mmCIF file of C-alpha atoms in Angstrom:
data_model
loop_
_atom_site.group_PDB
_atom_site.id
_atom_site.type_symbol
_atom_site.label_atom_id
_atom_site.label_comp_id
_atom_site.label_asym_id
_atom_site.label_seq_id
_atom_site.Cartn_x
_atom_site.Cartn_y
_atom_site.Cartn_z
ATOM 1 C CA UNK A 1 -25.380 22.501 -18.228
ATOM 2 C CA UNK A 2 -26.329 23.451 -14.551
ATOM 3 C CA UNK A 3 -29.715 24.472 -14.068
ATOM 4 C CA UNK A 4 -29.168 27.423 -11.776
ATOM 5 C CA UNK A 5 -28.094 30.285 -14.032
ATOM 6 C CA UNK A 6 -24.513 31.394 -13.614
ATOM 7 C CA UNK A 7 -23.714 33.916 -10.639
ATOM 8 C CA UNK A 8 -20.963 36.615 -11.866
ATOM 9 C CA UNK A 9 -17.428 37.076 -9.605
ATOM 10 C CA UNK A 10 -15.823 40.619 -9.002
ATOM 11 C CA UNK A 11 -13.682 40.500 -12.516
ATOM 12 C CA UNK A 12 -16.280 38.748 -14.228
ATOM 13 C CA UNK A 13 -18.120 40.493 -17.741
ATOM 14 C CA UNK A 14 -21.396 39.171 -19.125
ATOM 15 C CA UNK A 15 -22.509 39.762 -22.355
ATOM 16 C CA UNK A 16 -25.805 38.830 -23.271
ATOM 17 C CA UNK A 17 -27.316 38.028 -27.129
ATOM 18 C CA UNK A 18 -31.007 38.604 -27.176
ATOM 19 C CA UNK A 19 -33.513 36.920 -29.225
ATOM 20 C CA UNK A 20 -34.146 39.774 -31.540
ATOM 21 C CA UNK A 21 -29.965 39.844 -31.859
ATOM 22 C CA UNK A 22 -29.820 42.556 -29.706
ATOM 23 C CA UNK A 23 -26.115 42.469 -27.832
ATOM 24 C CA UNK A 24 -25.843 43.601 -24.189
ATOM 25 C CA UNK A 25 -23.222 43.951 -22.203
ATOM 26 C CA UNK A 26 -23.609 44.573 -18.556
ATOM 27 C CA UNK A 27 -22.194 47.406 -16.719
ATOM 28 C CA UNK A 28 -18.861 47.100 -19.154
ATOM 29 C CA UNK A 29 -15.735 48.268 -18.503
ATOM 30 C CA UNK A 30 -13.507 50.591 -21.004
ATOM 31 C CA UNK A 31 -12.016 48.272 -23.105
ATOM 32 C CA UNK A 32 -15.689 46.618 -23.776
ATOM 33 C CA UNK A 33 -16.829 49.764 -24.365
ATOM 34 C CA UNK A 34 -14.172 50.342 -27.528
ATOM 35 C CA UNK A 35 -15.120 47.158 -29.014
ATOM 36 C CA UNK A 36 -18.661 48.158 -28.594
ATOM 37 C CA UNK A 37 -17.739 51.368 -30.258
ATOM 38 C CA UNK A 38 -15.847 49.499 -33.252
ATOM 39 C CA UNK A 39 -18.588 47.495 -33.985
ATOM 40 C CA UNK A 40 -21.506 49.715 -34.154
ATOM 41 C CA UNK A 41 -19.996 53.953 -33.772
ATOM 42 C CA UNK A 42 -23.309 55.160 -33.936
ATOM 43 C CA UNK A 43 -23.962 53.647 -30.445
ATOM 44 C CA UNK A 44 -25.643 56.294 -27.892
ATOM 45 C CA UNK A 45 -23.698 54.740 -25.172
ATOM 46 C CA UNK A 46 -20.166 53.871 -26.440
ATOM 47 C CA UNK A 47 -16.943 55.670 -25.664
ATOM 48 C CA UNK A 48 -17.400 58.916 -28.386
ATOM 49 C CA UNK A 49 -13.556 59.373 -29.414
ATOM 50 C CA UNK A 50 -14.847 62.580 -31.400
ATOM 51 C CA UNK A 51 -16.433 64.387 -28.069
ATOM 52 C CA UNK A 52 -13.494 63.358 -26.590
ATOM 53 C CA UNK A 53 -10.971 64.827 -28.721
ATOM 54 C CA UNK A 54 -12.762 68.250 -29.414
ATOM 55 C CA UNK A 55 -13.040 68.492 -25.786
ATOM 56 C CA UNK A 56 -9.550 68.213 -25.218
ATOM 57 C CA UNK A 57 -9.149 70.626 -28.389
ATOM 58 C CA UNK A 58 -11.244 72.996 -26.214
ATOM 59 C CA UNK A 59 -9.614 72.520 -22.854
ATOM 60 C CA UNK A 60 -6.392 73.491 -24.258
ATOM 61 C CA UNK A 61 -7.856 76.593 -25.902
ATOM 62 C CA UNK A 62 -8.854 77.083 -22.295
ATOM 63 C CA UNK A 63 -5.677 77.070 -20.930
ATOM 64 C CA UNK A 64 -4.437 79.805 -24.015
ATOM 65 C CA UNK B 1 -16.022 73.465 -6.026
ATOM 66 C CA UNK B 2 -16.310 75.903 -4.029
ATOM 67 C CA UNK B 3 -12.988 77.319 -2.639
ATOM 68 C CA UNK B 4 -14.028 77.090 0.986
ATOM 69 C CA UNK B 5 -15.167 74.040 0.960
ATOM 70 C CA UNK B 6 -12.416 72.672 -0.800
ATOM 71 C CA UNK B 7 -10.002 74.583 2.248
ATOM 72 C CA UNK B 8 -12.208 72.188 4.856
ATOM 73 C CA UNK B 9 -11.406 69.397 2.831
ATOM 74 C CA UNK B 10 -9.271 67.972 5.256
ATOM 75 C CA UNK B 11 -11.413 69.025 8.469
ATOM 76 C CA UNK B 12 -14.189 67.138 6.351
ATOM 77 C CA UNK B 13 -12.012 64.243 5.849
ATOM 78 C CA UNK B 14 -11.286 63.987 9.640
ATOM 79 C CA UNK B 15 -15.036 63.985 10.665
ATOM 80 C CA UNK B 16 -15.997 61.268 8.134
ATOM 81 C CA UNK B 17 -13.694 59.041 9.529
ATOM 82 C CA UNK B 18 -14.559 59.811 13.367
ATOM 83 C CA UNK B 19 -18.164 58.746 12.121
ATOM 84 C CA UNK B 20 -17.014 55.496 10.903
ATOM 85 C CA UNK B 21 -16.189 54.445 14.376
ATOM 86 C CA UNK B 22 -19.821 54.148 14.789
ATOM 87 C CA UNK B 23 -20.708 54.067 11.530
ATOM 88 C CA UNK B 24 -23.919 56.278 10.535
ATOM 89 C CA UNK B 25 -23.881 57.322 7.208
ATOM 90 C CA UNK B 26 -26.825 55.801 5.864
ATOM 91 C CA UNK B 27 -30.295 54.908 7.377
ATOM 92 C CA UNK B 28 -29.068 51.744 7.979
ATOM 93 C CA UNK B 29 -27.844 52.919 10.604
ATOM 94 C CA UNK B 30 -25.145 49.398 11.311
ATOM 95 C CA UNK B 31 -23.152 51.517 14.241
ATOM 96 C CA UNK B 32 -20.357 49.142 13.407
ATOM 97 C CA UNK B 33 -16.711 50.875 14.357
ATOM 98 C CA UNK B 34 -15.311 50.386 10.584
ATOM 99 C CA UNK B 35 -11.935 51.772 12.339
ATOM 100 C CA UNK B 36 -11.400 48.314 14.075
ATOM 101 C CA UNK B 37 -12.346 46.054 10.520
ATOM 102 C CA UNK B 38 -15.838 46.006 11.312
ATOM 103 C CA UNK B 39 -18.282 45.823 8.208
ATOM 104 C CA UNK B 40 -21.884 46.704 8.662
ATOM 105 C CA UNK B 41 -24.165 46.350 5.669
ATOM 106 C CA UNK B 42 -22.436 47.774 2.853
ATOM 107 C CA UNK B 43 -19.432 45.466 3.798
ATOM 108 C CA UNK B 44 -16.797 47.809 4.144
ATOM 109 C CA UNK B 45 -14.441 48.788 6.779
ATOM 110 C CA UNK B 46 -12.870 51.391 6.957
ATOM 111 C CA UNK B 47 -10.610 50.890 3.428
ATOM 112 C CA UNK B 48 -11.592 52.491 0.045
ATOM 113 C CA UNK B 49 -11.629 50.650 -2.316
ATOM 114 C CA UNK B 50 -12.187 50.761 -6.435
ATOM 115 C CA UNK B 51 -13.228 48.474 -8.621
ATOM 116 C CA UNK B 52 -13.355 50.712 -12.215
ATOM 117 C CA UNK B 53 -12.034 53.463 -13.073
ATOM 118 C CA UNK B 54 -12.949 55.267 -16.683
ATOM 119 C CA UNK B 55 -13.323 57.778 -19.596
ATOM 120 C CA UNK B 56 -17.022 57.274 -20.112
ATOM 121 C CA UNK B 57 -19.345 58.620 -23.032
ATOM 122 C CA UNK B 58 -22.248 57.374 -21.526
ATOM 123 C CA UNK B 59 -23.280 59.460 -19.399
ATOM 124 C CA UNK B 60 -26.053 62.396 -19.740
ATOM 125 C CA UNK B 61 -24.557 64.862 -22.842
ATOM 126 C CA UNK B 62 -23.641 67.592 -20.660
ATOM 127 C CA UNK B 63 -21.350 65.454 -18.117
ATOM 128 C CA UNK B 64 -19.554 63.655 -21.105
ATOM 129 C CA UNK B 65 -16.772 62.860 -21.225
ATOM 130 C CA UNK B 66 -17.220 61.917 -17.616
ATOM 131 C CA UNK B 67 -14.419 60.453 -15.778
ATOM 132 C CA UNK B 68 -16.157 57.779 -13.622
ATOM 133 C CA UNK B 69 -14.463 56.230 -10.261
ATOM 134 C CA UNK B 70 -16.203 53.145 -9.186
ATOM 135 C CA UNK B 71 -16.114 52.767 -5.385
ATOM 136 C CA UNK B 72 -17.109 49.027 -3.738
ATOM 137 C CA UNK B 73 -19.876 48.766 -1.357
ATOM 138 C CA UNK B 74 -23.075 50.072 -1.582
ATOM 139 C CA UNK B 75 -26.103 50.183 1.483
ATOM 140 C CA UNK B 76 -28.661 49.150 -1.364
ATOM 141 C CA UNK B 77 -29.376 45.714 -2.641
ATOM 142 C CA UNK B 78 -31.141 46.582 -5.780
ATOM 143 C CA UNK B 79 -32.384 43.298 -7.555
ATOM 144 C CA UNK B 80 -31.118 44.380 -11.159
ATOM 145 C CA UNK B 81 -28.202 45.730 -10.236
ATOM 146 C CA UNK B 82 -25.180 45.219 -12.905
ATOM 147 C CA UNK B 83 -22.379 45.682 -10.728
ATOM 148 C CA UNK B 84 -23.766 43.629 -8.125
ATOM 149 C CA UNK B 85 -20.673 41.485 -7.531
ATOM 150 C CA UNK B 86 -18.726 44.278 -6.254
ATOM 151 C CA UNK B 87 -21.409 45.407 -4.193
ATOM 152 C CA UNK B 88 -21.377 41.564 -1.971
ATOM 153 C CA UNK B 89 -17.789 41.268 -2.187
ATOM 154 C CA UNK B 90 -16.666 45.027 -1.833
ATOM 155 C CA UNK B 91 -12.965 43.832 -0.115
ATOM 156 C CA UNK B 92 -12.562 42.092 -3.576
ATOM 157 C CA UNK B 93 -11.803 45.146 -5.213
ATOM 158 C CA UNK B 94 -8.375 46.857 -4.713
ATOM 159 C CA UNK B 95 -7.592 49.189 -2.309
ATOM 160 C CA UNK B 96 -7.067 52.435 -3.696
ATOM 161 C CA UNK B 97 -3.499 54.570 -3.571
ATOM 162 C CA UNK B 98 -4.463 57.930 -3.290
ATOM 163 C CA UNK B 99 -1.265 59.270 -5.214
ATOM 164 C CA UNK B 100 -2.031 57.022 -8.310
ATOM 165 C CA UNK B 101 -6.012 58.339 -8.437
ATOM 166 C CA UNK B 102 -4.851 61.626 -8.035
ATOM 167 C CA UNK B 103 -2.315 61.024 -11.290
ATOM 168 C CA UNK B 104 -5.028 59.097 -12.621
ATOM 169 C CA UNK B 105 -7.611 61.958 -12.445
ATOM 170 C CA UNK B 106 -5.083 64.603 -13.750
ATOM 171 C CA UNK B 107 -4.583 62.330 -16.744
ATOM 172 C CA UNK B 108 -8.500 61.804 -17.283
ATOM 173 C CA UNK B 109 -8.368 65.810 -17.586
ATOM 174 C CA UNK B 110 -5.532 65.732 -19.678
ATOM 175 C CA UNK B 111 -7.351 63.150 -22.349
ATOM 176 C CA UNK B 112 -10.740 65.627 -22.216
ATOM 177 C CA UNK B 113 -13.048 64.486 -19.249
ATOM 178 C CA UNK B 114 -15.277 67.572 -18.285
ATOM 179 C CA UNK B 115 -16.660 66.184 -15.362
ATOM 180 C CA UNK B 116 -15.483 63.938 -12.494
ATOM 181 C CA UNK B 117 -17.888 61.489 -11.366
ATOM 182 C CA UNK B 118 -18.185 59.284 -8.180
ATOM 183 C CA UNK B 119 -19.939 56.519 -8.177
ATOM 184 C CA UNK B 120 -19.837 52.523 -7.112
ATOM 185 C CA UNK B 121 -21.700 50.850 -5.727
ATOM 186 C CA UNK B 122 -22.729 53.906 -3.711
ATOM 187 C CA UNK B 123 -20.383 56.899 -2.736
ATOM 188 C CA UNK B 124 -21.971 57.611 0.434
ATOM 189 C CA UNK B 125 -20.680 54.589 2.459
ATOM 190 C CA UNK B 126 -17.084 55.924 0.862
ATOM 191 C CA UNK B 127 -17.318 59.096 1.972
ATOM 192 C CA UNK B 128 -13.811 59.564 3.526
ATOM 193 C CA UNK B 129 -12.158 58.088 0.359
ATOM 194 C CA UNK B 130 -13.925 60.393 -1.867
ATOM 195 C CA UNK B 131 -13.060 63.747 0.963
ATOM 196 C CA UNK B 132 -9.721 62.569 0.883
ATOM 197 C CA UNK B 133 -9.407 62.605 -3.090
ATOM 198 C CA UNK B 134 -11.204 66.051 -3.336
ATOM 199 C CA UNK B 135 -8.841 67.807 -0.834
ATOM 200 C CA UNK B 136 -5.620 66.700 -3.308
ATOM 201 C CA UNK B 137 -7.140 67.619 -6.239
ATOM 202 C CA UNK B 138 -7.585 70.928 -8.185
ATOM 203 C CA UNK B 139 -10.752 72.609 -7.015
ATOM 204 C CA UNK B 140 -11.520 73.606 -10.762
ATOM 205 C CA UNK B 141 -12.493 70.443 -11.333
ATOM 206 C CA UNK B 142 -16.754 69.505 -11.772
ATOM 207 C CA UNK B 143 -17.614 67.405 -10.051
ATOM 208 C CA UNK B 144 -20.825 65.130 -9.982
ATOM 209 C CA UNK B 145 -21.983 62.940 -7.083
ATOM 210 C CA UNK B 146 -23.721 59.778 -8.811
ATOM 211 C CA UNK B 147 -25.780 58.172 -6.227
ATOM 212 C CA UNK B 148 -28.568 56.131 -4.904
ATOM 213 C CA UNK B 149 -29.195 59.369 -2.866
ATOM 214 C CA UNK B 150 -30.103 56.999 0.025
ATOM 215 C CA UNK B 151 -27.559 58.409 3.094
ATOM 216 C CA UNK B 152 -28.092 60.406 6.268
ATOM 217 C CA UNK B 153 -27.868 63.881 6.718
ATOM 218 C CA UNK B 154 -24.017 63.914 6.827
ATOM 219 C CA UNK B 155 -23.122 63.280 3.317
ATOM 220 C CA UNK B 156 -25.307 66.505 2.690
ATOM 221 C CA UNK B 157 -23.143 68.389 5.640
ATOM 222 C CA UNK B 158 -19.650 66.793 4.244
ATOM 223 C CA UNK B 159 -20.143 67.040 0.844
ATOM 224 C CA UNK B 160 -21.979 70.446 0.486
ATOM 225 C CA UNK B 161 -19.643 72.819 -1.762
ATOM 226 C CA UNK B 162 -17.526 70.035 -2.740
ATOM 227 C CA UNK B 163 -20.372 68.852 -5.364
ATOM 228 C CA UNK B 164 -20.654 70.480 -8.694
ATOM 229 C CA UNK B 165 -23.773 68.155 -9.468
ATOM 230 C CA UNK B 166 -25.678 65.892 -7.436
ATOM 231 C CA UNK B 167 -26.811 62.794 -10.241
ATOM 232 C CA UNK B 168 -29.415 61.269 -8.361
ATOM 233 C CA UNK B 169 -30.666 58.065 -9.370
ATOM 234 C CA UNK B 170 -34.398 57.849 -8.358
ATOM 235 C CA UNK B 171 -35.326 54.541 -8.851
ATOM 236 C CA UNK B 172 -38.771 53.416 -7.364
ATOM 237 C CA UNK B 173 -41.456 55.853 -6.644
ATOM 238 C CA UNK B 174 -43.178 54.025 -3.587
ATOM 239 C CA UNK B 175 -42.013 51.922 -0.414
ATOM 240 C CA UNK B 176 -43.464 48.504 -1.652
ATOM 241 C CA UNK B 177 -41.698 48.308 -4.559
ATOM 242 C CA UNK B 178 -38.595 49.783 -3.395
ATOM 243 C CA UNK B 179 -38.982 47.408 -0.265
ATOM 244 C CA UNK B 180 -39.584 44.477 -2.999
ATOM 245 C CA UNK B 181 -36.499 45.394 -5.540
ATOM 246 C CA UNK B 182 -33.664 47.712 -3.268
ATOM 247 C CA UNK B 183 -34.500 45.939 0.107
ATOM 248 C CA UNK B 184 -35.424 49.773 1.813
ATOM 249 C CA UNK B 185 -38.983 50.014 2.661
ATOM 250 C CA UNK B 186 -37.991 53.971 3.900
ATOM 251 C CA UNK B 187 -36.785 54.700 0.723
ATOM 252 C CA UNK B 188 -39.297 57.597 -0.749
ATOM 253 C CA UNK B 189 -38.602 59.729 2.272
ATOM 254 C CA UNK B 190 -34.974 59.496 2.737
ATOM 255 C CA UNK B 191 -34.607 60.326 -0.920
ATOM 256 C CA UNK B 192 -36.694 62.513 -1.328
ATOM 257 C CA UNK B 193 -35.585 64.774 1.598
ATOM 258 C CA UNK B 194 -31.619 64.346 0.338
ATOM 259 C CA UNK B 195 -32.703 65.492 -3.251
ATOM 260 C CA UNK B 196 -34.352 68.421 -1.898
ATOM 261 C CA UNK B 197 -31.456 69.387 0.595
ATOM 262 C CA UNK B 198 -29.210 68.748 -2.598
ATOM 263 C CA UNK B 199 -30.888 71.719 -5.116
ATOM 264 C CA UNK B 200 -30.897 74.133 -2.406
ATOM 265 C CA UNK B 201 -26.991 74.267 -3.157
ATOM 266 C CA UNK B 202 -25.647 72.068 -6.114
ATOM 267 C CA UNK B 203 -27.163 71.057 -9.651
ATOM 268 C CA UNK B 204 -29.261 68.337 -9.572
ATOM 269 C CA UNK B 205 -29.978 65.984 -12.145
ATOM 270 C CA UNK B 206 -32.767 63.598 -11.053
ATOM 271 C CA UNK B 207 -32.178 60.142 -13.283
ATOM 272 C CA UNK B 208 -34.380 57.231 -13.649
ATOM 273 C CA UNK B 209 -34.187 53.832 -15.360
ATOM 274 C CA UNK B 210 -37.426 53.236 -16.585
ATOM 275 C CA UNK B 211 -38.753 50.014 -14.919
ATOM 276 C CA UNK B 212 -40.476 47.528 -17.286
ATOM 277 C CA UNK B 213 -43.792 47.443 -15.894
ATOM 278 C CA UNK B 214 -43.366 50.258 -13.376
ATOM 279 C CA UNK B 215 -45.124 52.986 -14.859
ATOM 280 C CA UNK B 216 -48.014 53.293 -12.991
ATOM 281 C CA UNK B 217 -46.388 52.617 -9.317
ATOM 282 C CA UNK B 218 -43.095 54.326 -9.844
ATOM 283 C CA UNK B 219 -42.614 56.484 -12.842
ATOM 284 C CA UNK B 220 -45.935 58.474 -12.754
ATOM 285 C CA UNK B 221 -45.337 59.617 -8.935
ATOM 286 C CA UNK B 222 -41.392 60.284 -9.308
ATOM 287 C CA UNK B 223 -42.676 62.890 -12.419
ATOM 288 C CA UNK B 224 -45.687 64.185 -10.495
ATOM 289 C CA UNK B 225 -43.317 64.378 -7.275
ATOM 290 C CA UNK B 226 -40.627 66.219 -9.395
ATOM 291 C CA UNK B 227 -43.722 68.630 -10.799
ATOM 292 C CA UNK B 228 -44.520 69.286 -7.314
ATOM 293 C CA UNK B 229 -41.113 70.066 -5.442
ATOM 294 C CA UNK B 230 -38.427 71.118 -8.522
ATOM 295 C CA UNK B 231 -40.142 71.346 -11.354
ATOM 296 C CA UNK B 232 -37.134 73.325 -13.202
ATOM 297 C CA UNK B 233 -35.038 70.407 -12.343
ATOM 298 C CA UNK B 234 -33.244 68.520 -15.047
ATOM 299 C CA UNK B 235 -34.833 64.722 -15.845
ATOM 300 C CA UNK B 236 -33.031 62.336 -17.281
ATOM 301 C CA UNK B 237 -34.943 59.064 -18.848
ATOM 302 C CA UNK B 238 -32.856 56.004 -19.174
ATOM 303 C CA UNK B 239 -33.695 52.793 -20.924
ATOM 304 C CA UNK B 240 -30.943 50.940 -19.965
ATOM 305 C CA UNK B 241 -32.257 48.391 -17.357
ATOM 306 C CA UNK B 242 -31.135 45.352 -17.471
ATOM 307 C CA UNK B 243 -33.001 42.397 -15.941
ATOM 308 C CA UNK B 244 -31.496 40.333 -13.573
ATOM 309 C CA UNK B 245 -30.948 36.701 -14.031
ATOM 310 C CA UNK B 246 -33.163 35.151 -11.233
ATOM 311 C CA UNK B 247 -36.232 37.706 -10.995
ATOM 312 C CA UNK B 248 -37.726 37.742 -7.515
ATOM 313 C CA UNK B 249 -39.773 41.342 -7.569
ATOM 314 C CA UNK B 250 -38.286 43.209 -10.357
ATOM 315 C CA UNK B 251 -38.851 43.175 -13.997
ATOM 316 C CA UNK B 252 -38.313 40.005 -15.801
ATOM 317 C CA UNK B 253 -37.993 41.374 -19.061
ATOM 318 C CA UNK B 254 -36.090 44.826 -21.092
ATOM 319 C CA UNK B 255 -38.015 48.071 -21.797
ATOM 320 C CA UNK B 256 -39.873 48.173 -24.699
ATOM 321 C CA UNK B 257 -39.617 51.275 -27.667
ATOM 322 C CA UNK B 258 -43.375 51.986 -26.770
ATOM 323 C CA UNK B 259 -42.660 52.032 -23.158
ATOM 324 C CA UNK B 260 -39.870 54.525 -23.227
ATOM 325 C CA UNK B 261 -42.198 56.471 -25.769
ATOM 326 C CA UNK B 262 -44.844 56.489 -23.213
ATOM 327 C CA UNK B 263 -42.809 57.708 -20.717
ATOM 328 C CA UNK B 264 -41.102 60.731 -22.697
ATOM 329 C CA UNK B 265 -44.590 61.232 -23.449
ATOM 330 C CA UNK B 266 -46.133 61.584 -20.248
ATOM 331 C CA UNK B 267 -42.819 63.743 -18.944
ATOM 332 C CA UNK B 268 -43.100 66.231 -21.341
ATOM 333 C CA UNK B 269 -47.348 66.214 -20.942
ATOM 334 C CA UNK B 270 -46.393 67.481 -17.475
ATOM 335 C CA UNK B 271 -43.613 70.101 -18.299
ATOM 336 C CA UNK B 272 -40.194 68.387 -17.301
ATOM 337 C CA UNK B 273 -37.583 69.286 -17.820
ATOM 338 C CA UNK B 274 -35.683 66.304 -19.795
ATOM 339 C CA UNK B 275 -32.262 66.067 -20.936
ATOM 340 C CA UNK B 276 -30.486 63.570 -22.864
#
């Protein structure tokens, strides 16, 4: 194991397991983000498919 | 948007890109000609480029579902940031076709984003990119300027009009730490003064990550600042701050529950105005 930690490239994703089991991912991109939102919905910061969808439902009222 | 502005989108457009022949934007003032493949500080030339584009939930309630662009480059070197790589190695991300982000962002309407939201890196040092993109688009569409809020008087000029809300991310609240953690030790009064110019015509949203450790030296005098100048202006608290690996200045460790107690605490002992 190298002793300096490990620098992330452009592409790269880190994901990072805290001691109390806490997961954090780093500045993820969308696809993390619906993983995120598989595993735990309830998450404050995950991609809400229901806001989502009832703003679409809205925007298209809108445009009625 | 404003109409008129949106008509001097391409007048706009053409003065950003005379600037970045001696490249101003931001206090860093490089004077590099960008035009010729020069890169001053935030390591662009004269290219726009993109590293993430999204539908993001994420943001604060009332921008969500935000459609985010992530432009390369930024003119800070903040010590925690998370998209840091992007920021060193801007060319690394692609160059972006205007036509396809112009699709792109009719689609992210289409699939329910409210707001349309420009960020990186920082937007600033993109500034022609992002006047070029707002001049093809439909002016109906919000938009929100996420940035460091560290640029020259300019972006303030260029972008009035064109900016639905100004998201500005105030992150230290004196010059030693922001010297210490963003590498800008004239930080507080740049800011500052942009914020300001930014209420007198746009929505402003002032956001800070709450700094393990911090509160004292940066929290307390961003609130009492915010009490002093706008204090009807929305505050948004985040706890998201992530340490960075190798810890130099900043905050070795994540924010506790008590801490981000303390600080809704103190924000709404003084009267601000928070949002979620």
């Amino acid at each position: 194991m190298k002793k300096t930690p490990y620098k992330r490239k452009p592409g790269d994703f880190e994901i990072r397991i805290l001691k109390n089991g806490k997961v954090v991912m780093v500045a993820p991109d969308e696809t993390l983000v619906e993983i995120a939102q598989q595993v735990n919905p309830k998450h404050g910061a995950t991609h809400n498919k229901t806001e989502i969808k009832e703003n679409v439902r809205s925007k298209k009222g809108q445009a009625e | 948007m404003d109409y008129q502005a949106h008509r001097e989108t391409f007048e706009r457009t053409k003065l950003a890109k005379e600037v970045l022949a001696n490249c101003n934007l931001c206090p860093r003032q490089c004077g590099v000609n960008r035009t010729t493949g020069e890169k001053g500080y935030c390591g662009l030339d004269d290219t726009v480029r993109c590293f993430r584009e999204m539908l993001y939930c994420g943001e604060e309630n009332e921008l969500n579902p935000s459609h985010q662009i992530h432009f390369a480059g930024c003119n800070l070197r903040c010590e925690f940031c998370v998209v840091s790589e992007w920021n060193e190695k801007p060319t690394a991300a692609e160059k972006i076709d205007f036509d396809k982000m112009v699709k792109r962002i009719q689609d992210r309407q289409s699939q329910g984003a409210r707001t349309l939201n420009f960020l990186g890196g920082e937007p600033a040092v993109n500034l022609h990119g992002i006047l070029e993109l707002l001049g093809r688009i439909k002016p109906e569409i919000k938009v929100v300027w996420n940035s460091n809020m560290y640029y020259n008087d300019i972006i303030d000029k260029l972008t009035t009009g064109l900016i639905d809300v100004y998201l500005a991310d105030f992150k230290c609240g004196n010059n030693k730490c922001a010297e210490g953690m963003l590498s800008a030790s004239d930080y507080m009064e740049i800011v500052k003064e942009n914020i300001l110019k930014a209420a007198k015509h746009a929505d402003v949203i002032i956001r800070h990550v709450i700094m393990p450790g911090h509160s004292r030296c940066c929290l307390k005098p961003i609130f009492e600042w915010v009490v002093d100048k706008l204090p009807d202006v929305k505050l948004s608290l985040r706890d998201n701050y992530v340490p960075p690996v190798q810890v130099v200045s900043a905050s070795a460790g994540y924010l506790t529950q008590k801490e981000m107690q303390n600080a809704v605490g103190l924000a709404e002992s003084m009267g601000l105005n928070l949002i979620k």
